């Protein structure tokens, strides 16, 4: 992990970094409390059992937030300003799943000294979830 932000010049096309986390019940409840998103699909096992996934799922934005973790803490690293993101949620993430957020430098924008990253989040089976 970098202790400082990698500069525009240091980052090369293809450079990548990852962050892996196993989602716990506490993670779900803490995220729900912080955001106010108390959707029963996330916090109510009885209601979720009747839903499309038959069990509670992690908030999509919680899962997607691990992309921010990689950008802020690994590549480019501390001090990075995250300017935008386009997301597609592809599959549910369940309590106990281990997800890996991965970023890869896909383009360097010389005029602004910005870097674009291809981002994915996969589960323990290698399935893309974000």
Coordinates of N, CA and C in Angstrom, one line a residue:
X1 N 0.8 -1.2 0.0 CA 0.0 0.0 0.0 C 0.9 1.2 0.0
X2 N 0.5 2.2 -0.8 CA 1.3 3.5 -0.9 C 1.0 4.3 0.4
X3 N 2.0 5.0 0.9 CA 1.8 5.9 1.9 C 1.5 7.3 1.4
X4 N 1.6 7.4 0.1 CA 1.4 8.7 -0.6 C 0.7 8.4 -1.9
X5 N 0.2 9.5 -2.5 CA -0.5 9.3 -3.8 C 0.5 9.2 -4.9
X6 N 0.3 8.2 -5.7 CA 1.1 8.0 -6.9 C 0.8 9.2 -7.9
X7 N 1.8 9.8 -8.5 CA 1.7 10.9 -9.4 C 1.1 10.4 -10.7
X8 N 0.6 11.3 -11.5 CA 0.1 11.1 -12.8 C 1.3 10.4 -13.7
X9 N 2.5 10.9 -13.5 CA 3.6 10.4 -14.3 C 4.0 9.0 -13.9
X10 N 3.8 8.6 -12.6 CA 4.1 7.3 -12.1 C 3.2 6.2 -12.5
X11 N 1.9 6.6 -12.7 CA 0.9 5.6 -13.1 C 1.0 5.3 -14.6
X12 N 1.0 4.0 -14.8 CA 1.1 3.5 -16.2 C -0.1 2.7 -16.6
X13 N -0.4 2.7 -17.9 CA -1.5 1.9 -18.4 C -1.3 0.5 -18.0
X14 N -2.4 -0.1 -17.5 CA -2.3 -1.5 -17.0 C -2.0 -1.7 -15.5
X15 N -1.5 -0.6 -14.9 CA -1.3 -0.7 -13.4 C -2.6 -1.0 -12.7
X16 N -2.6 -1.8 -11.7 CA -3.8 -2.2 -11.0 C -3.6 -2.4 -9.5
X17 N -4.7 -2.4 -8.8 CA -4.7 -2.7 -7.4 C -6.0 -3.3 -6.9
X18 N -6.0 -3.9 -5.8 CA -7.2 -4.6 -5.3 C -7.4 -4.4 -3.8
X19 N -8.6 -4.6 -3.4 CA -9.0 -4.6 -2.0 C -10.0 -5.8 -1.8
X20 N -9.8 -6.6 -0.8 CA -10.7 -7.8 -0.6 C -11.3 -7.7 0.9
X21 N -12.5 -8.0 1.0 CA -13.2 -8.0 2.3 C -14.3 -9.0 2.3
X22 N -14.5 -9.7 3.4 CA -15.6 -10.6 3.7 C -16.7 -9.8 4.4
X23 N -17.9 -9.8 3.8 CA -19.0 -9.0 4.3 C -19.6 -9.7 5.5
X24 N -19.7 -9.0 6.6 CA -20.3 -9.5 7.8 C -21.7 -8.8 8.1
X25 N -22.5 -9.5 8.9 CA -23.8 -8.9 9.3 C -23.6 -7.5 9.9
X26 N -22.5 -7.3 10.7 CA -22.2 -6.0 11.2 C -22.0 -4.9 10.2
X27 N -21.3 -5.3 9.1 CA -21.0 -4.4 8.0 C -22.4 -3.9 7.4
X28 N -23.3 -4.8 7.2 CA -24.6 -4.5 6.7 C -25.4 -3.5 7.6
X29 N -25.4 -3.8 8.9 CA -26.1 -3.0 9.9 C -25.4 -1.6 10.0
X30 N -24.1 -1.6 10.0 CA -23.4 -0.3 10.2 C -23.7 0.6 8.9
X31 N -23.6 0.0 7.7 CA -23.9 0.8 6.5 C -25.3 1.3 6.5
X32 N -26.3 0.4 6.9 CA -27.7 0.8 7.0 C -27.9 2.0 8.0
X33 N -27.2 1.9 9.1 CA -27.3 3.0 10.1 C -26.7 4.3 9.6
X34 N -25.6 4.2 9.0 CA -24.9 5.4 8.5 C -25.7 6.1 7.4
X35 N -26.3 5.3 6.4 CA -26.9 5.8 5.3 C -28.4 6.0 5.5
X36 N -29.0 5.3 6.4 CA -30.5 5.4 6.6 C -31.2 4.4 5.7
X37 N -30.5 3.6 4.9 CA -31.1 2.7 4.0 C -31.4 1.4 4.8
X38 N -32.6 1.4 5.4 CA -33.1 0.2 6.2 C -34.0 -0.7 5.4
X39 N -33.7 -0.8 4.1 CA -34.5 -1.7 3.2 C -34.5 -3.1 3.8
X40 N -35.7 -3.7 4.0 CA -35.8 -5.0 4.6 C -34.9 -6.1 3.8
X41 N -34.7 -5.9 2.6 CA -33.8 -6.8 1.8 C -32.4 -6.9 2.4
X42 N -32.0 -5.9 3.2 CA -30.7 -5.8 3.8 C -30.8 -6.2 5.3
X43 N -31.8 -5.8 6.0 CA -31.8 -5.8 7.5 C -32.8 -6.7 8.1
X44 N -33.7 -7.3 7.4 CA -34.8 -8.1 7.9 C -34.8 -9.5 7.3
X45 N -34.3 -10.4 8.0 CA -34.2 -11.8 7.5 C -35.6 -12.4 7.1
X46 N -36.6 -12.1 7.9 CA -37.9 -12.7 7.6 C -38.5 -12.1 6.3
X47 N -38.4 -10.8 6.1 CA -38.9 -10.2 4.9 C -38.0 -10.6 3.7
X48 N -36.7 -10.7 3.9 CA -35.8 -11.0 2.8 C -36.0 -12.5 2.3
X49 N -36.4 -13.3 3.3 CA -36.7 -14.7 2.9 C -37.8 -14.8 1.8
X50 N -38.7 -13.8 1.8 CA -39.8 -13.8 0.9 C -39.4 -13.1 -0.4
X51 N -38.3 -12.5 -0.4 CA -37.8 -11.7 -1.6 C -37.2 -12.5 -2.7
X52 N -36.7 -11.8 -3.7 CA -36.2 -12.5 -4.9 C -34.9 -13.3 -4.6
X53 N -34.2 -13.0 -3.6 CA -32.9 -13.7 -3.3 C -33.0 -14.7 -2.2
X54 N -34.2 -14.7 -1.5 CA -34.5 -15.6 -0.4 C -33.6 -15.5 0.8
X55 N -32.8 -14.4 0.9 CA -32.0 -14.1 2.1 C -31.5 -12.7 2.0
X56 N -31.0 -12.1 3.1 CA -30.6 -10.7 3.1 C -29.4 -10.6 2.1
X57 N -29.3 -9.4 1.5 CA -28.2 -9.1 0.6 C -27.5 -7.8 1.1
X58 N -26.3 -7.6 0.7 CA -25.6 -6.4 1.1 C -26.1 -5.3 0.2
X59 N -26.0 -4.1 0.7 CA -26.4 -2.9 -0.1 C -25.4 -2.8 -1.3
X60 N -26.0 -2.6 -2.5 CA -25.1 -2.4 -3.7 C -24.1 -1.3 -3.5
X61 N -24.4 -0.2 -2.9 CA -23.5 0.9 -2.7 C -22.4 0.5 -1.7
X62 N -22.7 -0.3 -0.8 CA -21.6 -0.8 0.2 C -20.6 -1.6 -0.6
X63 N -21.1 -2.5 -1.5 CA -20.2 -3.3 -2.3 C -19.4 -2.4 -3.2
X64 N -20.0 -1.4 -3.9 CA -19.4 -0.5 -4.8 C -18.4 0.4 -4.1
X65 N -18.6 0.7 -2.8 CA -17.7 1.6 -2.1 C -16.3 1.0 -1.9
X66 N -16.1 -0.3 -2.1 CA -14.8 -0.8 -2.0 C -13.9 -0.4 -3.2
X67 N -14.5 0.0 -4.3 CA -13.8 0.6 -5.4 C -13.1 1.9 -4.9
X68 N -13.8 2.7 -4.1 CA -13.3 3.9 -3.5 C -12.1 3.6 -2.6
X69 N -12.3 2.5 -1.9 CA -11.2 2.1 -1.0 C -9.9 1.9 -1.7
X70 N -10.0 1.2 -2.9 CA -8.8 0.9 -3.7 C -8.2 2.2 -4.2
X71 N -9.0 3.1 -4.7 CA -8.5 4.4 -5.3 C -7.9 5.2 -4.2
X72 N -8.6 5.3 -3.0 CA -8.1 6.2 -2.0 C -6.9 5.7 -1.2
X73 N -6.8 4.4 -1.1 CA -5.8 3.8 -0.2 C -4.6 3.1 -0.9
X74 N -4.8 2.7 -2.2 CA -3.8 2.0 -2.9 C -3.3 2.6 -4.2
X75 N -4.2 2.9 -5.1 CA -3.8 3.4 -6.4 C -4.9 4.4 -6.9
X76 N -4.6 5.6 -7.1 CA -3.4 6.3 -6.9 C -3.0 6.5 -5.4
X77 N -3.9 6.4 -4.5 CA -3.6 6.4 -3.1 C -4.0 7.7 -2.3
X78 N -3.6 7.8 -1.1 CA -4.0 8.9 -0.2 C -3.9 10.3 -0.8
X79 N -4.9 11.0 -0.8 CA -4.9 12.4 -1.4 C -5.6 12.4 -2.7
X80 N -6.0 11.2 -3.3 CA -6.7 11.2 -4.6 C -8.1 11.8 -4.5
X81 N -8.4 12.5 -5.5 CA -9.8 13.0 -5.6 C -10.5 12.2 -6.6
X82 N -11.6 11.5 -6.2 CA -12.4 10.6 -7.0 C -13.5 11.5 -7.7
X83 N -13.4 11.6 -9.0 CA -14.2 12.5 -9.8 C -15.5 11.9 -10.3
X84 N -15.6 10.6 -10.4 CA -16.9 10.1 -10.9 C -16.8 8.6 -11.1
X85 N -18.0 8.0 -11.3 CA -18.0 6.5 -11.4 C -19.3 6.2 -12.1
X86 N -19.3 5.2 -13.1 CA -20.5 4.6 -13.6 C -20.5 3.2 -13.1
X87 N -21.7 2.8 -12.6 CA -21.8 1.4 -12.0 C -22.9 0.6 -12.6
X88 N -22.7 -0.7 -12.6 CA -23.8 -1.6 -12.9 C -23.7 -2.7 -11.9
X89 N -24.9 -3.0 -11.2 CA -24.9 -4.0 -10.3 C -25.4 -5.3 -11.0
X90 N -24.5 -6.3 -10.9 CA -24.7 -7.5 -11.8 C -25.2 -8.7 -11.0
X91 N -24.9 -8.8 -9.7 CA -25.3 -10.0 -8.9 C -25.4 -9.6 -7.5
X92 N -26.2 -10.3 -6.7 CA -26.2 -10.0 -5.2 C -25.0 -10.4 -4.5
X93 N -24.8 -9.7 -3.4 CA -23.7 -10.1 -2.5 C -24.4 -10.4 -1.2
X94 N -24.0 -11.6 -0.6 CA -24.7 -12.1 0.6 C -23.7 -11.9 1.8
X95 N -24.3 -11.9 3.0 CA -23.5 -11.9 4.2 C -22.6 -13.2 4.2
X96 N -21.3 -13.0 4.4 CA -20.3 -14.1 4.4 C -19.6 -14.1 3.0
X97 N -20.1 -13.4 2.0 CA -19.4 -13.4 0.7 C -18.1 -12.6 0.9
X98 N -17.1 -13.0 0.2 CA -15.8 -12.3 0.1 C -15.7 -11.6 -1.3
X99 N -15.6 -10.3 -1.3 CA -15.6 -9.6 -2.5 C -14.2 -8.9 -2.7
X100 N -13.8 -8.8 -4.0 CA -12.6 -8.1 -4.3 C -12.9 -7.0 -5.3
X101 N -12.5 -5.8 -4.9 CA -12.6 -4.7 -5.8 C -11.3 -4.5 -6.5
X102 N -11.3 -4.4 -7.8 CA -10.1 -4.2 -8.6 C -10.2 -3.0 -9.5
X103 N -9.1 -2.3 -9.6 CA -9.1 -1.2 -10.5 C -7.8 -1.4 -11.4
X104 N -8.0 -0.9 -12.7 CA -6.8 -1.0 -13.6 C -6.8 0.3 -14.5
X105 N -5.6 0.9 -14.5 CA -5.5 2.1 -15.3 C -5.8 1.8 -16.8
X106 N -6.8 2.4 -17.4 CA -7.2 2.1 -18.7 C -6.9 3.3 -19.7
X107 N -6.8 4.5 -19.1 CA -6.5 5.6 -19.9 C -5.9 6.8 -19.1
X108 N -5.0 7.5 -19.7 CA -4.5 8.7 -19.1 C -4.9 9.9 -19.9
X109 N -5.4 10.9 -19.3 CA -5.9 12.1 -19.9 C -5.0 13.3 -19.7
X110 N -4.1 13.4 -20.7 CA -3.0 14.4 -20.5 C -3.4 15.8 -20.2
X111 N -4.4 16.3 -20.9 CA -4.8 17.7 -20.7 C -5.2 18.1 -19.3
X112 N -5.8 17.2 -18.5 CA -6.1 17.4 -17.1 C -5.2 16.7 -16.1
X113 N -4.4 15.8 -16.7 CA -3.6 14.9 -15.8 C -4.5 14.1 -14.9
X114 N -5.5 13.5 -15.6 CA -6.4 12.6 -14.9 C -6.2 11.2 -15.4
X115 N -6.6 10.2 -14.6 CA -6.4 8.8 -15.0 C -7.8 8.2 -14.9
X116 N -8.1 7.4 -15.9 CA -9.4 6.6 -15.9 C -9.0 5.2 -15.5
X117 N -9.9 4.6 -14.7 CA -9.7 3.2 -14.3 C -10.9 2.3 -14.7
X118 N -10.6 1.1 -15.2 CA -11.6 0.1 -15.3 C -11.8 -0.5 -13.9
X119 N -13.0 -0.6 -13.5 CA -13.3 -1.1 -12.1 C -14.2 -2.3 -12.1
X120 N -13.9 -3.3 -11.3 CA -14.8 -4.4 -11.1 C -14.8 -4.8 -9.6
X121 N -15.9 -5.4 -9.2 CA -16.0 -6.1 -7.9 C -16.5 -7.5 -8.2
X122 N -15.7 -8.5 -7.7 CA -16.1 -9.9 -7.9 C -16.3 -10.6 -6.6
X123 N -17.0 -11.7 -6.6 CA -17.2 -12.4 -5.3 C -16.2 -13.5 -5.3
X124 N -16.2 -14.4 -4.3 CA -15.3 -15.4 -4.0 C -15.3 -16.5 -5.1
X125 N -16.3 -16.5 -5.9 CA -16.4 -17.5 -7.1 C -15.9 -16.8 -8.4
X126 N -15.4 -15.6 -8.3 CA -15.0 -14.9 -9.5 C -16.1 -14.3 -10.3
X127 N -17.3 -14.3 -9.8 CA -18.5 -13.7 -10.5 C -18.4 -12.2 -10.3
X128 N -18.6 -11.5 -11.4 CA -18.7 -10.0 -11.3 C -20.0 -9.6 -10.6
X129 N -19.9 -8.8 -9.6 CA -21.1 -8.3 -8.9 C -21.3 -6.9 -9.1
X130 N -20.3 -6.1 -9.4 CA -20.4 -4.7 -9.7 C -19.4 -4.4 -10.9

